Amino acid sequence: MIKKLFIFALALFASTAIQAQETTTAPFSNAQVFEWWDDGIITPEEADEIFTRLEEENYDEACLLAEVYAQEPCTKQAPSKSAAQSNAQKTPSIIPHGHLTWKGQYDSDGHLKKHREELQIQFYYFKLRLGSQELLSYRRDNIEAHFGQVSTQELHSHIPLDTLWGAAFLYPIGKFRLGALLDTSKTFHAQLTFRADRSNEIGATFWKFPDATALALQARTTLGLISAWYQFGQDRPLVKIQLQSEKKNLSWKTTAYLHGDSLPQGINLSKGITENWLWASQTITAKWPEAFNTTFSAKTRILSPIASDSVSARFKISLESGPERFRPSFSVTCTEASDNCNRTEWNGALQSTWKPLTFQASAKLIHAGDTKPPRLELGVTYRTNLATAKLTIAFPETAPTKGMSVQNEVKIDNDRLSGNFVFAFKKTKTKEFHPNYAHIQFSLKF
């Protein structure tokens, strides 16, 4: 009963709030996800969930997963103001231009685990995507039309959606925006959005599936965004919350998913979210720029499985301070509060930047009844405007004879091509150096 009242109260509140900003570039690289995986911060399943969102270019959701699973800050990147203004003033070109991209992941046996191809062509107000997504889009003066595989981004949905094959249209009328979708399975979608100003918006969407009917609410303000999705016949709606506030020295962020035992049709949630009726995180950060840019943060993660009344809570506090050439940091994590924090992780790191080089060193100590040998990690990064190269060497049990892992990452980006190449090798007590995983992304621009 408490669960039901809590979720319905949040669903009701969803009609009174919120705004989230769209992003255009990945907030972190695949190499960063691999590092979290190697460090034991996230599980292989959690890493796959993050990889999937990065591949879908749903960067808001990728950030959300990183903040809950890895308890790491995620700064979403958007175009600079000057770039945005330049694009707005630029007359669309009738000369086709775009890129051809290939992404692939290899496992330790050298097998191609997953891959994704995309050809994107822009001309005038049209954009054509072929490969992993087949879609033709038209955008002009806030008018949108999409034909093909339509999903989350095309329908401006805060909650991730399944991919539908059909046609979608969005048309502005004053402060209102009307939208509709019809796909080949006879799924129908109609939406009405009222935009009071650039920061405040509220909308409702009606969904009609062949065997189900649903209503979704989505509200935005400068504080964040809250959405609720209710399928008629189910006892509880699905609710997604993203709230944040940033002042001069203090900021906070709240993220949560809440839902019942069964999930509505038409949504595409990560496995970890579907298995927990409550999936949430809270971050509070204090900054003192005048004192060597000192930053203190406290993070909480709460998970409550559907099949149990138990609650899993994880806490992390971290502190970093100092100039660019000598910037130490420290963090401690209670991996499970319900076990009285019997397992804790202590991490100390030092970063030193002498442009274009950045040196990093860290030690991670896990205490779980007895203290295990610390994990040591050394790294160096070379960064220019067009390329980045990073080498990281880790010793999971301190001594190189007990094991070692090496990760190489190279990024290049210019007017004609871009690439991200990640290769990792591993050595254990019983096995000599061997490939561990690889990620390759390559784009040709024209």
Short mmCIF file of C-alpha atoms in Angstrom, two decimals:
data_model
loop_
_atom_site.label_atom_id
_atom_site.label_comp_id
_atom_site.label_asym_id
_atom_site.label_seq_id
_atom_site.Cartn_x
_atom_site.Cartn_y
_atom_site.Cartn_z
CA MET A 1 0.00 0.00 0.00
CA ILE A 2 2.85 2.41 0.82
CA LYS A 3 4.41 1.74 -2.59
CA LYS A 4 1.12 2.47 -4.37
CA LEU A 5 0.50 5.73 -2.51
CA PHE A 6 4.08 6.88 -3.07
CA ILE A 7 4.04 6.24 -6.81
CA PHE A 8 0.58 7.74 -7.38
CA ALA A 9 1.61 10.87 -5.47
CA LEU A 10 4.60 11.28 -7.77
CA ALA A 11 2.44 10.67 -10.83
CA LEU A 12 0.11 13.45 -9.70
CA PHE A 13 3.08 15.76 -9.11
CA ALA A 14 4.25 15.10 -12.66
CA SER A 15 1.60 17.49 -13.96
CA THR A 16 3.27 20.45 -12.22
CA ALA A 17 6.99 20.33 -13.12
CA ILE A 18 10.01 20.27 -15.22
CA GLN A 19 12.72 20.67 -18.03
CA ALA A 20 15.69 18.64 -19.29
CA GLN A 21 18.19 19.76 -21.86
CA GLU A 22 18.88 17.72 -24.97
CA THR A 23 22.46 16.74 -25.65
CA THR A 24 24.31 16.33 -28.89
CA THR A 25 27.62 14.69 -27.95
CA ALA A 26 28.45 11.71 -25.75
CA PRO A 27 29.10 12.72 -22.12
CA PHE A 28 31.78 10.04 -21.74
CA SER A 29 33.54 7.50 -23.94
CA ASN A 30 33.27 3.73 -24.17
CA ALA A 31 36.78 3.61 -22.71
CA GLN A 32 35.50 5.20 -19.50
CA VAL A 33 32.82 2.52 -19.22
CA PHE A 34 35.46 -0.18 -19.72
CA GLU A 35 37.54 1.40 -16.93
CA TRP A 36 34.59 1.29 -14.51
CA TRP A 37 34.09 -2.34 -15.51
CA ASP A 38 37.78 -3.24 -14.98
CA ASP A 39 37.85 -1.44 -11.64
CA GLY A 40 34.88 -3.47 -10.41
CA ILE A 41 32.76 -0.32 -10.02
CA ILE A 42 30.06 -1.69 -12.33
CA THR A 43 29.12 -5.21 -13.42
CA PRO A 44 29.37 -6.47 -17.03
CA GLU A 45 25.55 -6.34 -17.25
CA GLU A 46 25.50 -2.71 -16.10
CA ALA A 47 28.25 -1.87 -18.60
CA ASP A 48 26.19 -3.40 -21.42
CA GLU A 49 23.19 -1.26 -20.40
CA ILE A 50 25.33 1.89 -20.62
CA PHE A 51 26.87 0.80 -23.94
CA THR A 52 23.39 0.27 -25.38
CA ARG A 53 22.28 3.81 -24.52
CA LEU A 54 25.48 5.29 -25.95
CA GLU A 55 24.91 3.38 -29.19
CA GLU A 56 21.33 4.66 -29.36
CA GLU A 57 22.67 8.20 -28.79
CA ASN A 58 20.31 8.51 -25.83
CA TYR A 59 22.90 10.40 -23.82
CA ASP A 60 20.51 11.61 -21.13
CA GLU A 61 19.71 8.00 -20.25
CA ALA A 62 23.39 6.98 -20.48
CA CYS A 63 24.21 9.73 -17.97
CA LEU A 64 21.46 8.54 -15.67
CA LEU A 65 22.79 4.97 -15.72
CA ALA A 66 26.37 6.13 -15.07
CA GLU A 67 25.33 8.25 -12.10
CA VAL A 68 23.35 5.41 -10.49
CA TYR A 69 25.58 2.43 -11.29
CA ALA A 70 29.06 3.99 -11.12
CA GLN A 71 28.16 6.89 -8.81
CA GLU A 72 30.27 9.09 -11.03
CA PRO A 73 29.39 12.67 -12.05
CA CYS A 74 28.15 12.97 -15.60
CA THR A 75 28.48 16.31 -17.34
CA LYS A 76 26.39 16.27 -20.51
CA GLN A 77 27.91 18.28 -23.34
CA ALA A 78 25.96 20.61 -25.56
CA PRO A 79 27.00 22.88 -28.45
CA SER A 80 28.57 26.17 -27.46
CA LYS A 81 26.41 29.26 -27.64
CA SER A 82 28.36 30.68 -30.56
CA ALA A 83 28.12 27.38 -32.46
CA ALA A 84 24.39 27.15 -31.82
CA GLN A 85 23.86 30.72 -33.01
CA SER A 86 25.98 30.07 -36.10
CA ASN A 87 23.96 26.99 -36.99
CA ALA A 88 20.69 28.84 -36.47
CA GLN A 89 21.75 31.62 -38.84
CA LYS A 90 23.24 29.35 -41.45
CA THR A 91 21.11 28.64 -44.50
CA PRO A 92 20.67 24.86 -44.95
CA SER A 93 22.81 23.48 -47.75
CA ILE A 94 21.24 21.69 -50.68
CA ILE A 95 24.56 19.89 -51.18
CA PRO A 96 24.35 16.48 -49.42
CA HIS A 97 26.77 16.10 -46.51
CA GLY A 98 27.08 13.75 -43.57
CA HIS A 99 29.11 10.82 -42.31
CA LEU A 100 29.58 7.07 -42.53
CA THR A 101 30.18 5.41 -39.14
CA TRP A 102 31.11 1.92 -37.99
CA LYS A 103 31.22 0.83 -34.34
CA GLY A 104 32.25 -2.56 -33.04
CA GLN A 105 33.11 -4.36 -29.81
CA TYR A 106 35.39 -7.39 -29.65
CA ASP A 107 35.61 -9.89 -26.78
CA SER A 108 38.71 -11.59 -25.35
CA ASP A 109 38.58 -14.29 -28.03
CA GLY A 110 38.75 -11.70 -30.79
CA HIS A 111 35.14 -12.29 -31.80
CA LEU A 112 32.97 -9.37 -32.88
CA LYS A 113 30.50 -9.18 -29.98
CA LYS A 114 28.32 -6.41 -31.39
CA HIS A 115 28.51 -3.87 -34.18
CA ARG A 116 26.58 -0.92 -35.53
CA GLU A 117 26.74 0.84 -38.89
CA GLU A 118 25.23 4.16 -39.88
CA LEU A 119 25.11 6.34 -42.95
CA GLN A 120 23.77 9.82 -42.24
CA ILE A 121 23.12 12.32 -45.01
CA GLN A 122 21.79 15.86 -44.56
CA PHE A 123 20.48 18.00 -47.38
CA TYR A 124 18.36 21.12 -47.13
CA TYR A 125 15.91 20.47 -44.24
CA PHE A 126 16.11 16.68 -44.60
CA LYS A 127 18.19 14.08 -42.77
CA LEU A 128 18.49 10.46 -43.89
CA ARG A 129 19.84 7.74 -41.59
CA LEU A 130 20.52 4.22 -42.84
CA GLY A 131 22.01 1.23 -41.07
CA SER A 132 21.12 0.50 -37.46
CA GLN A 133 18.29 3.01 -37.84
CA GLU A 134 16.42 3.64 -41.06
CA LEU A 135 14.81 7.06 -40.89
CA LEU A 136 14.06 10.06 -43.07
CA SER A 137 13.44 13.28 -41.12
CA TYR A 138 12.35 16.79 -42.07
CA ARG A 139 12.77 19.72 -39.66
CA ARG A 140 11.97 23.36 -40.37
CA ASP A 141 10.68 26.16 -38.12
CA ASN A 142 9.78 23.67 -35.36
CA ILE A 143 7.85 21.53 -37.85
CA GLU A 144 8.97 17.90 -37.83
CA ALA A 145 8.13 14.86 -39.93
CA HIS A 146 9.73 11.43 -39.54
CA PHE A 147 9.33 8.36 -41.73
CA GLY A 148 10.82 4.97 -40.81
CA GLN A 149 12.11 3.71 -37.48
CA VAL A 150 10.75 6.23 -35.01
CA SER A 151 11.66 6.18 -31.33
CA THR A 152 12.60 8.24 -28.26
CA GLN A 153 14.36 11.25 -29.81
CA GLU A 154 11.91 11.73 -32.69
CA LEU A 155 8.92 11.76 -30.32
CA HIS A 156 10.69 13.94 -27.70
CA SER A 157 9.96 11.38 -25.01
CA HIS A 158 11.59 11.59 -21.59
CA ILE A 159 10.95 7.86 -21.06
CA PRO A 160 12.86 5.59 -23.51
CA LEU A 161 10.59 4.03 -26.13
CA ASP A 162 10.57 0.92 -28.27
CA THR A 163 11.40 1.45 -31.93
CA LEU A 164 8.30 1.72 -34.11
CA TRP A 165 8.14 1.54 -37.90
CA GLY A 166 5.84 4.24 -39.18
CA ALA A 167 5.36 7.99 -39.63
CA ALA A 168 5.34 10.77 -37.04
CA PHE A 169 4.45 14.45 -37.41
CA LEU A 170 4.85 17.40 -35.03
CA TYR A 171 3.37 20.79 -35.87
CA PRO A 172 3.49 24.01 -33.77
CA ILE A 173 0.48 26.30 -33.40
CA GLY A 174 1.38 29.30 -31.28
CA LYS A 175 2.45 28.04 -27.88
CA PHE A 176 1.06 24.58 -28.61
CA ARG A 177 2.58 21.65 -30.47
CA LEU A 178 0.47 18.89 -31.97
CA GLY A 179 1.92 15.48 -32.73
CA ALA A 180 0.78 12.15 -34.11
CA LEU A 181 2.27 8.78 -34.99
CA LEU A 182 0.97 5.71 -36.79
CA ASP A 183 3.08 2.58 -37.25
CA THR A 184 2.71 -0.64 -39.26
CA SER A 185 1.39 -2.58 -36.25
CA LYS A 186 -1.50 -0.05 -36.04
CA THR A 187 -0.08 1.58 -32.92
CA PHE A 188 -1.46 5.13 -32.70
CA HIS A 189 0.05 8.02 -30.78
CA ALA A 190 -1.30 11.57 -30.33
CA GLN A 191 0.34 14.30 -28.27
CA LEU A 192 -0.45 17.87 -27.24
CA THR A 193 2.20 20.09 -25.68
CA PHE A 194 1.87 23.58 -24.24
CA ARG A 195 5.07 25.62 -24.06
CA ALA A 196 4.70 28.66 -21.81
CA ASP A 197 8.24 29.87 -22.57
CA ARG A 198 11.66 28.45 -23.44
CA SER A 199 12.00 26.81 -20.01
CA ASN A 200 8.49 25.69 -19.07
CA GLU A 201 6.47 23.07 -20.91
CA ILE A 202 3.78 20.51 -20.18
CA GLY A 203 2.45 17.82 -22.47
CA ALA A 204 0.15 14.80 -22.63
CA THR A 205 0.39 11.82 -24.95
CA PHE A 206 -2.28 9.23 -25.76
CA TRP A 207 -1.11 5.77 -26.86
CA LYS A 208 -3.30 3.14 -28.48
CA PHE A 209 -1.66 -0.25 -29.00
CA PRO A 210 -3.42 -3.23 -30.61
CA ASP A 211 -4.15 -4.68 -27.15
CA ALA A 212 -3.51 -1.83 -24.70
CA THR A 213 -4.19 1.88 -24.12
CA ALA A 214 -1.95 4.27 -22.20
CA LEU A 215 -1.63 7.93 -21.21
CA ALA A 216 1.70 9.70 -20.62
CA LEU A 217 2.33 13.07 -18.96
CA GLN A 218 5.56 15.02 -19.29
CA ALA A 219 6.30 18.33 -17.57
CA ARG A 220 9.36 20.58 -17.76
CA THR A 221 10.69 23.58 -15.86
CA THR A 222 14.17 24.93 -15.13
CA LEU A 223 14.31 22.53 -12.17
CA GLY A 224 14.22 19.35 -14.25
CA LEU A 225 11.73 16.92 -15.71
CA ILE A 226 9.15 14.46 -14.44
CA SER A 227 7.20 12.00 -16.58
CA ALA A 228 4.46 9.51 -15.80
CA TRP A 229 3.15 6.72 -18.03
CA TYR A 230 -0.05 4.87 -17.08
CA GLN A 231 -1.41 1.89 -18.98
CA PHE A 232 -5.11 1.39 -18.34
CA GLY A 233 -5.74 -1.79 -16.37
CA GLN A 234 -2.46 -1.68 -14.44
CA ASP A 235 -2.47 -0.68 -10.78
CA ARG A 236 0.58 1.61 -10.87
CA PRO A 237 2.05 4.05 -13.39
CA LEU A 238 5.67 4.23 -14.45
CA VAL A 239 7.31 7.44 -13.19
CA LYS A 240 10.67 8.93 -14.15
CA ILE A 241 12.18 11.85 -12.22
CA GLN A 242 15.18 14.04 -12.99
CA LEU A 243 15.50 17.13 -10.81
CA GLN A 244 18.54 19.30 -10.28
CA SER A 245 19.57 22.72 -9.05
CA GLU A 246 22.92 24.47 -9.18
CA LYS A 247 23.85 27.57 -7.20
CA LYS A 248 27.20 29.29 -6.83
CA ASN A 249 28.66 26.85 -4.28
CA LEU A 250 26.02 24.15 -3.89
CA SER A 251 24.23 21.84 -6.28
CA TRP A 252 22.03 18.77 -6.01
CA LYS A 253 20.57 16.19 -8.35
CA THR A 254 17.83 13.60 -7.88
CA THR A 255 17.14 10.79 -10.30
CA ALA A 256 14.55 8.03 -9.96
CA TYR A 257 12.43 5.44 -11.73
CA LEU A 258 9.36 3.99 -10.02
CA HIS A 259 6.94 1.38 -11.35
CA GLY A 260 4.74 -1.58 -10.43
CA ASP A 261 5.11 -5.33 -10.91
CA SER A 262 4.22 -5.07 -14.59
CA LEU A 263 5.49 -2.52 -17.11
CA PRO A 264 3.48 -0.69 -19.79
CA GLN A 265 3.84 -1.56 -23.45
CA GLY A 266 5.87 0.66 -25.74
CA ILE A 267 8.74 1.46 -23.36
CA ASN A 268 12.37 0.33 -23.53
CA LEU A 269 13.95 0.30 -20.08
CA SER A 270 17.31 -1.12 -19.03
CA LYS A 271 17.25 -4.44 -17.20
CA GLY A 272 18.34 -2.98 -13.88
CA ILE A 273 15.43 -0.54 -13.92
CA THR A 274 12.84 -3.21 -14.78
CA GLU A 275 13.98 -5.43 -11.90
CA ASN A 276 13.57 -2.71 -9.23
CA TRP A 277 10.33 -0.91 -8.42
CA LEU A 278 12.47 1.91 -6.96
CA TRP A 279 15.70 2.79 -8.75
CA ALA A 280 17.11 6.10 -7.56
CA SER A 281 20.12 8.25 -6.75
CA GLN A 282 20.76 11.51 -4.92
CA THR A 283 23.88 13.67 -5.28
CA ILE A 284 24.84 16.76 -3.31
CA THR A 285 27.95 18.72 -4.32
CA ALA A 286 29.63 21.69 -2.67
CA LYS A 287 32.34 23.71 -4.44
CA TRP A 288 34.79 26.35 -3.30
CA PRO A 289 36.44 27.77 -6.47
CA GLU A 290 38.51 30.27 -4.51
CA ALA A 291 40.11 27.46 -2.44
CA PHE A 292 41.99 25.54 -5.15
CA ASN A 293 38.66 24.63 -6.74
CA THR A 294 37.87 22.27 -3.85
CA THR A 295 34.90 19.95 -4.43
CA PHE A 296 33.05 17.77 -1.91
CA SER A 297 30.24 15.44 -2.90
CA ALA A 298 27.95 12.91 -1.23
CA LYS A 299 26.10 10.33 -3.33
CA THR A 300 23.39 7.84 -2.43
CA ARG A 301 22.02 4.99 -4.54
CA ILE A 302 18.83 3.15 -3.57
CA LEU A 303 17.45 0.02 -5.24
CA SER A 304 14.34 -1.90 -4.16
CA PRO A 305 13.65 -5.16 -6.06
CA ILE A 306 10.15 -5.96 -7.26
CA ALA A 307 10.14 -9.46 -5.76
CA SER A 308 11.23 -8.28 -2.30
CA ASP A 309 10.49 -5.62 0.30
CA SER A 310 14.22 -5.17 0.91
CA VAL A 311 16.10 -1.98 0.08
CA SER A 312 19.70 -1.84 -1.10
CA ALA A 313 21.52 1.40 -0.33
CA ARG A 314 25.02 2.45 -1.39
CA PHE A 315 26.79 5.61 -0.15
CA LYS A 316 29.86 7.43 -1.43
CA ILE A 317 31.61 10.58 -0.29
CA SER A 318 34.48 12.18 -2.19
CA LEU A 319 36.78 15.18 -1.88
CA GLU A 320 39.20 16.71 -4.37
CA SER A 321 41.28 19.87 -4.19
CA GLY A 322 44.39 21.51 -5.52
CA PRO A 323 45.76 23.22 -8.62
CA GLU A 324 46.03 21.53 -12.01
CA ARG A 325 49.65 20.49 -11.45
CA PHE A 326 48.96 18.78 -8.13
CA ARG A 327 45.35 17.77 -7.58
CA PRO A 328 44.73 14.94 -5.09
CA SER A 329 41.35 13.33 -4.47
CA PHE A 330 39.90 10.87 -1.99
CA SER A 331 36.71 8.85 -1.77
CA VAL A 332 35.15 6.18 0.44
CA THR A 333 32.20 3.99 -0.53
CA CYS A 334 29.87 1.91 1.61
CA THR A 335 28.80 -0.74 -0.89
CA GLU A 336 25.80 -1.97 1.11
CA ALA A 337 24.26 -0.12 4.05
CA SER A 338 21.96 -3.03 5.00
CA ASP A 339 25.12 -5.05 5.90
CA ASN A 340 26.28 -2.26 8.22
CA CYS A 341 28.86 -1.26 5.61
CA ASN A 342 30.88 -4.45 6.15
CA ARG A 343 32.41 -3.90 2.70
CA THR A 344 33.95 -0.50 2.06
CA GLU A 345 36.09 0.83 -0.77
CA TRP A 346 38.77 3.48 -0.17
CA ASN A 347 40.25 5.28 -3.15
CA GLY A 348 43.02 7.87 -3.27
CA ALA A 349 44.21 9.51 -6.49
CA LEU A 350 46.54 12.19 -7.75
CA GLN A 351 46.34 14.06 -11.04
CA SER A 352 48.94 16.41 -12.47
CA THR A 353 48.49 18.38 -15.70
CA TRP A 354 51.39 19.87 -17.63
CA LYS A 355 49.75 20.62 -20.96
CA PRO A 356 49.50 18.77 -23.23
CA LEU A 357 50.20 15.90 -20.77
CA THR A 358 48.16 14.73 -17.79
CA PHE A 359 49.55 12.17 -15.34
CA GLN A 360 47.32 10.09 -13.06
CA ALA A 361 47.94 7.66 -10.20
CA SER A 362 45.47 5.98 -7.87
CA ALA A 363 45.19 3.29 -5.22
CA LYS A 364 41.99 1.46 -4.35
CA LEU A 365 41.66 -0.52 -1.11
CA ILE A 366 38.73 -2.85 -0.40
CA HIS A 367 37.95 -3.78 3.20
CA ALA A 368 35.50 -6.66 3.64
CA GLY A 369 36.20 -8.31 6.98
CA ASP A 370 39.86 -8.43 6.04
CA THR A 371 41.86 -5.96 4.01
CA LYS A 372 42.85 -7.07 0.51
CA PRO A 373 45.94 -5.84 -1.37
CA PRO A 374 45.24 -2.45 -2.94
CA ARG A 375 44.62 -2.02 -6.65
CA LEU A 376 47.16 0.37 -8.15
CA GLU A 377 46.66 2.29 -11.38
CA LEU A 378 48.93 4.57 -13.38
CA GLY A 379 47.98 6.58 -16.43
CA VAL A 380 49.15 9.28 -18.82
CA THR A 381 47.06 11.27 -21.31
CA TYR A 382 48.29 13.34 -24.25
CA ARG A 383 45.68 15.79 -25.50
CA THR A 384 45.60 18.24 -28.44
CA ASN A 385 42.76 19.92 -30.31
CA LEU A 386 42.61 17.12 -32.89
CA ALA A 387 43.74 14.02 -31.02
CA THR A 388 43.90 12.34 -27.62
CA ALA A 389 46.02 9.36 -26.58
CA LYS A 390 45.71 7.66 -23.20
CA LEU A 391 47.59 4.76 -21.63
CA THR A 392 46.44 3.18 -18.37
CA ILE A 393 48.22 0.37 -16.49
CA ALA A 394 46.53 -1.31 -13.51
CA PHE A 395 47.78 -3.85 -10.97
CA PRO A 396 44.67 -5.46 -9.41
CA GLU A 397 46.65 -6.99 -6.50
CA THR A 398 49.52 -4.50 -6.26
CA ALA A 399 52.27 -6.85 -7.45
CA PRO A 400 52.75 -7.13 -11.25
CA THR A 401 53.41 -10.88 -10.87
CA LYS A 402 49.84 -11.38 -9.60
CA GLY A 403 48.18 -9.64 -12.52
CA MET A 404 48.19 -6.63 -14.77
CA SER A 405 45.87 -4.91 -17.22
CA VAL A 406 46.75 -2.36 -19.89
CA GLN A 407 44.28 -0.14 -21.74
CA ASN A 408 45.14 2.03 -24.73
CA GLU A 409 42.77 4.67 -26.09
CA VAL A 410 43.28 6.88 -29.13
CA LYS A 411 40.84 9.53 -30.33
CA ILE A 412 41.13 11.57 -33.50
CA ASP A 413 38.78 14.19 -34.87
CA ASN A 414 39.14 16.52 -37.83
CA ASP A 415 37.06 17.82 -40.71
CA ARG A 416 37.24 14.56 -42.69
CA LEU A 417 37.39 11.74 -40.18
CA SER A 418 37.03 10.84 -36.52
CA GLY A 419 37.79 7.72 -34.59
CA ASN A 420 37.86 6.18 -31.13
CA PHE A 421 40.03 3.10 -30.68
CA VAL A 422 40.21 1.24 -27.35
CA PHE A 423 42.34 -1.87 -26.86
CA ALA A 424 42.85 -3.68 -23.55
CA PHE A 425 45.19 -6.51 -22.57
CA LYS A 426 45.28 -8.55 -19.40
CA LYS A 427 47.69 -10.80 -17.51
CA THR A 428 46.75 -13.08 -14.59
CA LYS A 429 48.61 -15.52 -12.33
CA THR A 430 47.82 -18.40 -14.67
CA LYS A 431 47.69 -16.70 -18.06
CA GLU A 432 50.16 -14.56 -19.95
CA PHE A 433 49.26 -11.27 -21.65
CA HIS A 434 46.24 -11.71 -23.87
CA PRO A 435 43.60 -9.42 -25.43
CA ASN A 436 40.77 -8.60 -23.05
CA TYR A 437 38.43 -6.45 -25.14
CA ALA A 438 38.43 -3.84 -27.87
CA HIS A 439 36.15 -1.08 -29.07
CA ILE A 440 36.53 0.57 -32.47
CA GLN A 441 34.57 3.52 -33.83
CA PHE A 442 35.41 5.14 -37.14
CA SER A 443 33.61 7.90 -39.05
CA LEU A 444 34.24 9.33 -42.52
CA LYS A 445 32.81 12.82 -43.00
CA PHE A 446 31.78 14.29 -46.33
#
